[in-house]
Short mmCIF file of C-alpha atoms in Angstrom, two decimals:
data_model
loop_
_atom_site.label_atom_id
_atom_site.label_comp_id
_atom_site.label_asym_id
_atom_site.label_seq_id
_atom_site.Cartn_x
_atom_site.Cartn_y
_atom_site.Cartn_z
CA MET A 1 152.03 254.52 6.79
CA ASP A 2 154.28 256.40 9.27
CA THR A 3 153.53 256.13 13.08
CA PRO A 4 152.56 259.26 15.21
CA THR A 5 154.74 260.39 17.50
CA THR A 6 151.84 260.50 21.07
CA HIS A 7 152.15 263.62 23.62
CA THR A 8 150.04 264.73 26.55
CA LEU A 9 149.50 268.36 27.79
CA LYS A 10 148.02 269.48 30.91
CA VAL A 11 145.35 272.27 30.72
CA PRO A 12 142.80 273.70 32.93
CA GLY A 13 140.67 270.78 34.16
CA ALA A 14 142.12 268.48 31.61
CA THR A 15 144.86 266.52 30.36
CA LEU A 16 144.92 266.63 26.12
CA TYR A 17 146.06 263.96 24.25
CA TYR A 18 147.46 264.62 20.73
CA GLU A 19 149.71 263.21 18.13
CA THR A 20 152.39 264.95 15.54
CA ARG A 21 154.32 263.80 12.58
CA GLY A 22 156.03 265.65 9.60
CA SER A 23 157.89 268.95 9.83
CA GLY A 24 157.29 272.05 8.53
CA PRO A 25 154.36 274.92 9.49
CA VAL A 26 151.86 273.52 12.04
CA LEU A 27 148.50 272.38 10.89
CA LEU A 28 146.26 271.63 14.05
CA LEU A 29 143.29 269.03 13.19
CA ILE A 30 140.75 269.49 15.48
CA PRO A 31 137.87 266.79 15.44
CA GLY A 32 133.88 267.29 16.17
CA GLY A 33 131.67 265.89 18.72
CA GLY A 34 132.26 262.17 19.48
CA ALA A 35 135.20 261.88 17.71
CA ASP A 36 139.26 261.99 18.37
CA ALA A 37 142.34 262.07 16.36
CA ALA A 38 142.23 259.15 14.77
CA VAL A 39 139.44 260.29 12.76
CA TYR A 40 142.08 262.23 10.66
CA ALA A 41 144.68 259.24 10.18
CA ALA A 42 143.53 258.76 6.45
CA ILE A 43 144.64 262.59 5.47
CA ALA A 44 147.49 263.05 8.17
CA PRO A 45 150.36 261.20 6.02
CA ALA A 46 149.25 263.30 3.05
CA LEU A 47 149.45 266.30 4.71
CA ALA A 48 153.02 265.86 6.29
CA ASP A 49 154.23 264.66 2.92
CA ALA A 50 153.06 268.01 1.53
CA GLY A 51 155.43 269.87 4.20
CA TYR A 52 153.09 270.21 7.16
CA THR A 53 153.54 269.22 10.96
CA VAL A 54 150.44 267.84 11.45
CA VAL A 55 149.16 267.85 14.71
CA ALA A 56 145.80 265.95 16.11
CA GLN A 57 144.04 266.36 19.03
CA ASP A 58 141.43 264.41 20.98
CA PRO A 59 139.24 267.02 22.32
CA ARG A 60 138.71 267.56 26.14
CA GLY A 61 136.59 265.04 27.85
CA GLN A 62 136.84 262.56 24.53
CA SER A 63 138.79 259.25 24.39
CA ARG A 64 142.07 260.06 25.47
CA SER A 65 141.79 263.52 26.78
CA THR A 66 140.37 263.16 30.18
CA LEU A 67 138.85 265.95 32.42
CA ASP A 68 139.73 266.36 35.81
CA GLY A 69 136.34 266.23 37.49
CA PRO A 70 133.14 265.08 36.18
CA PRO A 71 131.74 265.70 32.99
CA ALA A 72 129.51 269.02 32.60
CA GLY A 73 128.24 271.28 30.11
CA GLN A 74 130.74 272.20 27.54
CA ARG A 75 131.82 275.55 25.77
CA PRO A 76 133.66 276.34 22.64
CA ALA A 77 135.47 279.01 24.14
CA ASP A 78 137.46 276.44 26.60
CA TRP A 79 138.15 273.95 23.63
CA ALA A 80 139.67 276.79 21.72
CA ASP A 81 141.73 278.15 24.62
CA ASP A 82 142.71 273.81 24.60
CA ALA A 83 143.70 274.80 21.11
CA CYS A 84 145.63 278.05 22.06
CA ARG A 85 147.89 276.42 24.84
CA LEU A 86 148.31 273.36 22.56
CA LEU A 87 149.69 275.70 19.77
CA ASP A 88 151.59 277.17 22.23
CA VAL A 89 153.50 274.29 22.72
CA VAL A 90 153.97 272.71 19.16
CA SER A 91 154.27 276.51 17.27
CA PRO A 92 155.36 278.72 19.94
CA HIS A 93 156.70 281.32 17.65
CA GLU A 94 154.85 280.94 14.31
CA PRO A 95 150.88 281.22 13.76
CA ALA A 96 149.58 277.91 12.32
CA TYR A 97 147.13 276.66 9.88
CA VAL A 98 144.05 275.04 11.32
CA LEU A 99 141.18 272.60 10.28
CA GLY A 100 138.07 272.20 12.15
CA CYS A 101 135.33 269.87 11.36
CA SER A 102 131.55 270.16 12.92
CA ALA A 103 131.76 271.00 16.49
CA GLY A 104 136.05 271.30 15.71
CA ALA A 105 135.08 273.96 13.07
CA ILE A 106 132.83 275.93 15.80
CA VAL A 107 136.28 275.48 17.94
CA ALA A 108 138.41 276.70 15.21
CA LEU A 109 136.49 279.83 14.42
CA ASP A 110 136.45 280.63 17.68
CA LEU A 111 140.25 280.23 18.16
CA LEU A 112 140.60 282.91 15.08
CA ALA A 113 137.81 285.40 16.67
CA ARG A 114 139.73 285.40 20.24
CA HIS A 115 143.49 284.67 19.41
CA PRO A 116 143.83 285.51 15.33
CA GLU A 117 147.55 286.10 16.34
CA ARG A 118 147.85 282.44 16.58
CA VAL A 119 146.39 281.42 13.70
CA ARG A 120 147.77 281.91 10.07
CA ARG A 121 144.26 279.96 8.35
CA VAL A 122 141.77 278.58 9.49
CA VAL A 123 139.72 275.94 7.32
CA ALA A 124 136.51 275.64 9.06
CA HIS A 125 134.29 272.22 7.77
CA GLU A 126 130.57 272.45 8.12
CA PRO A 127 130.45 274.19 11.64
CA PRO A 128 126.91 273.39 12.85
CA LEU A 129 126.13 277.30 13.88
CA VAL A 130 122.54 277.31 12.97
CA GLU A 131 122.46 279.92 14.99
CA VAL A 132 123.66 281.88 11.61
CA LEU A 133 120.82 280.69 9.74
CA GLU A 134 117.85 282.27 8.55
CA ASP A 135 115.35 280.45 10.35
CA PRO A 136 117.42 278.35 13.40
CA ALA A 137 114.47 277.39 15.24
CA PRO A 138 113.69 274.24 14.10
CA TYR A 139 117.32 272.93 14.13
CA ARG A 140 117.62 274.39 17.78
CA ALA A 141 114.57 272.69 18.70
CA LEU A 142 116.04 269.45 16.93
CA PHE A 143 119.06 269.07 19.41
CA ALA A 144 117.03 270.03 22.48
CA GLU A 145 115.10 267.23 21.54
CA VAL A 146 117.80 264.71 20.68
CA ARG A 147 119.21 265.77 24.36
CA ALA A 148 116.12 264.95 25.84
CA LEU A 149 115.84 261.86 24.50
CA PHE A 150 119.34 260.64 25.37
CA LEU A 151 118.66 261.55 28.97
CA GLU A 152 115.14 260.07 28.95
CA GLU A 153 115.51 256.64 26.53
CA GLY A 154 118.96 256.51 25.50
CA GLY A 155 121.50 257.08 22.75
CA GLY A 156 120.10 254.60 20.19
CA PRO A 157 116.64 256.70 20.30
CA ALA A 158 118.65 259.89 20.43
CA MET A 159 120.79 258.93 17.47
CA LYS A 160 118.01 257.85 15.03
CA ARG A 161 116.23 261.18 15.83
CA PHE A 162 119.34 262.98 15.28
CA GLY A 163 120.08 261.51 11.76
CA GLU A 164 116.28 261.86 11.01
CA GLY A 165 116.08 265.53 11.64
CA LEU A 166 119.27 266.50 9.51
CA GLY A 167 117.71 264.66 6.82
CA GLU A 168 119.76 262.15 4.40
CA ALA A 169 123.06 263.49 2.36
CA ARG A 170 123.00 262.10 -1.06
CA PRO A 171 126.53 260.41 -1.48
CA GLU A 172 128.07 260.63 -5.31
CA ARG A 173 129.37 257.19 -4.49
CA GLU A 174 130.06 254.84 -1.61
CA PRO A 175 132.58 255.73 1.00
CA ASP A 176 136.19 254.44 0.88
CA GLU A 177 137.15 251.84 3.02
CA PRO A 178 137.67 253.42 6.69
CA ALA A 179 141.36 253.40 7.50
CA PRO A 180 142.48 250.98 10.29
CA GLU A 181 142.68 253.99 12.95
CA VAL A 182 138.92 254.87 11.90
CA ARG A 183 137.86 251.54 12.63
CA GLU A 184 139.89 251.35 15.66
CA MET A 185 138.31 254.47 17.05
CA MET A 186 134.78 253.21 16.70
CA PRO A 187 134.54 251.98 20.01
CA ARG A 188 136.01 255.05 21.65
CA ALA A 189 133.56 257.20 19.33
CA TYR A 190 130.52 254.87 20.80
CA GLY A 191 132.01 255.53 24.39
CA ASN A 192 132.27 259.17 23.51
CA MET A 193 128.38 259.66 22.62
CA PRO A 194 126.75 260.01 25.91
CA PHE A 195 129.41 263.00 26.71
CA PHE A 196 128.63 264.26 23.20
CA LEU A 197 124.70 263.99 23.70
CA GLU A 198 124.24 265.76 26.81
CA HIS A 199 127.22 267.86 27.21
CA VAL A 200 128.24 269.26 23.95
CA LEU A 201 125.57 269.26 21.29
CA CYS A 202 122.91 271.98 22.32
CA PRO A 203 125.63 274.46 23.79
CA PHE A 204 128.26 274.18 20.51
CA THR A 205 125.18 274.29 18.05
CA GLY A 206 123.56 277.01 20.10
CA THR A 207 126.48 279.11 20.17
CA THR A 208 126.64 282.58 18.51
CA ALA A 209 129.19 283.43 15.99
CA ASP A 210 131.65 286.47 16.73
CA LEU A 211 131.07 288.07 13.38
CA PRO A 212 132.58 291.44 13.75
CA ALA A 213 136.08 289.42 14.88
CA LEU A 214 135.73 286.79 12.04
CA ARG A 215 135.06 289.70 9.51
CA GLU A 216 138.25 291.52 10.67
CA ALA A 217 139.97 288.16 10.08
CA SER A 218 138.07 286.72 7.22
CA ALA A 219 141.30 286.79 4.84
CA ARG A 220 142.64 284.04 7.00
CA LEU A 221 139.47 281.94 7.09
CA VAL A 222 137.92 279.87 4.29
CA THR A 223 134.68 278.16 5.21
CA ALA A 224 133.50 274.78 3.69
CA ALA A 225 131.13 272.10 3.49
CA GLY A 226 131.16 268.86 1.63
CA ARG A 227 129.11 268.23 -1.77
CA ASP A 228 127.09 265.30 -0.15
CA SER A 229 125.53 267.43 2.79
CA ARG A 230 123.82 270.08 0.34
CA PRO A 231 120.34 268.77 0.89
CA GLN A 232 121.74 269.10 4.79
CA PRO A 233 120.74 272.79 5.55
CA ALA A 234 122.04 272.32 9.33
CA LEU A 235 125.50 271.22 8.09
CA TYR A 236 125.60 272.97 4.59
CA GLY A 237 124.18 276.23 5.52
CA PRO A 238 126.04 277.93 8.40
CA ALA A 239 129.16 277.52 6.01
CA ARG A 240 127.43 279.33 3.31
CA ARG A 241 126.23 281.54 5.28
CA LEU A 242 129.11 282.54 7.42
CA ALA A 243 130.98 283.11 4.40
CA GLU A 244 128.56 285.52 3.27
CA LEU A 245 128.19 287.51 6.52
CA THR A 246 132.05 287.81 6.64
CA GLY A 247 133.44 288.16 3.27
CA ALA A 248 135.64 285.17 3.55
CA ALA A 249 136.10 282.20 1.26
CA PHE A 250 133.75 279.27 0.71
CA ALA A 251 134.88 275.80 -0.28
CA GLU A 252 133.08 272.87 -1.42
CA PHE A 253 134.83 269.07 -0.26
CA PRO A 254 134.70 265.86 -1.40
CA GLY A 255 131.85 263.91 0.52
CA GLY A 256 129.89 264.89 2.95
CA HIS A 257 130.05 265.87 6.75
CA LEU A 258 132.48 262.79 7.36
CA GLY A 259 134.53 263.74 4.03
CA CYS A 260 137.87 263.29 5.86
CA THR A 261 136.99 259.70 6.35
CA GLU A 262 134.77 259.24 3.11
CA ARG A 263 136.74 260.50 0.73
CA PRO A 264 140.45 260.62 2.25
CA ARG A 265 142.53 261.16 -0.91
CA GLU A 266 140.35 263.81 -2.31
CA PHE A 267 139.64 265.38 0.94
CA ALA A 268 143.51 265.91 1.91
CA ALA A 269 144.24 267.06 -1.84
CA ARG A 270 141.10 269.65 -2.01
CA LEU A 271 142.73 270.87 1.38
CA LEU A 272 146.25 271.34 0.35
CA GLU A 273 144.83 273.05 -2.51
CA VAL A 274 142.53 275.41 -0.35
CA LEU A 275 145.63 276.07 1.91
CA ASP A 276 147.71 276.72 -1.19
CA ASP A 277 145.54 279.16 -2.82
CA ARG A 278 144.69 281.38 0.70
CA GLU A 279 148.68 281.52 0.94
CA ARG A 280 149.10 282.93 -3.01
CA VAL A 281 146.41 284.98 -2.02
CA ALA A 282 148.06 286.46 1.03
CA ALA A 283 151.41 286.56 -0.49
CA ALA A 284 149.94 288.94 -3.56
CA ALA A 285 148.32 290.78 -0.96
CA ARG A 286 151.54 291.83 0.73
#
């Protein structure tokens, strides 16, 4: 497996860490809360082999992307501006493809809504934008409870309640063995949990999507969810609902919320299929 090239980029309030591999149009991979670029390590080589320059980043405040000051409440708009500045470096003259998962999908949607000229296509995998659900109140209360539990009792009780509140997925089969890079990421992800629980979880899940802007850009948007996540309304439901509200395409992916690590070969193949299908649709419309 080819080793990616590592880089840093200074942005307002932080220094971003990112990795690149391959050549061709840029495909930016944005991780979710608590994760970093390594969460995509098992799918990146297949994407690069398919003809993309694959760019995976650590979000600000997580792992190797350091903040200039003390941790504080995070905003999807700031993370999206980071992604836009990164695209200005790695794809200055062409719009890019973007995959965001979980909180990273919220960021990708904000990027598309506010900087549509920088994006060729977005695949938003399980953005937990529960405010688009018909009854978001139970999940809004859950996330507030999880944050309060973390502040009062620590990460263990908070994550236990988090998992209970989301409900159990029903995997079709056992996950694949994690890639070495994913195993190496786990201590970093564990270290990111306090930042995620206190500063990311509630402001991100409480975000209201810019539906008019996403409708305007719907031809460049695919919302996605994992088949195994069907029993988890807070994870599967927003992607489905966003497709209905914006007219964007919806695609099911292998695995669940962490399909890129659970079923990396199938996940990468499905992503390439979705990107290819949308490219053909766009070409036919021209």
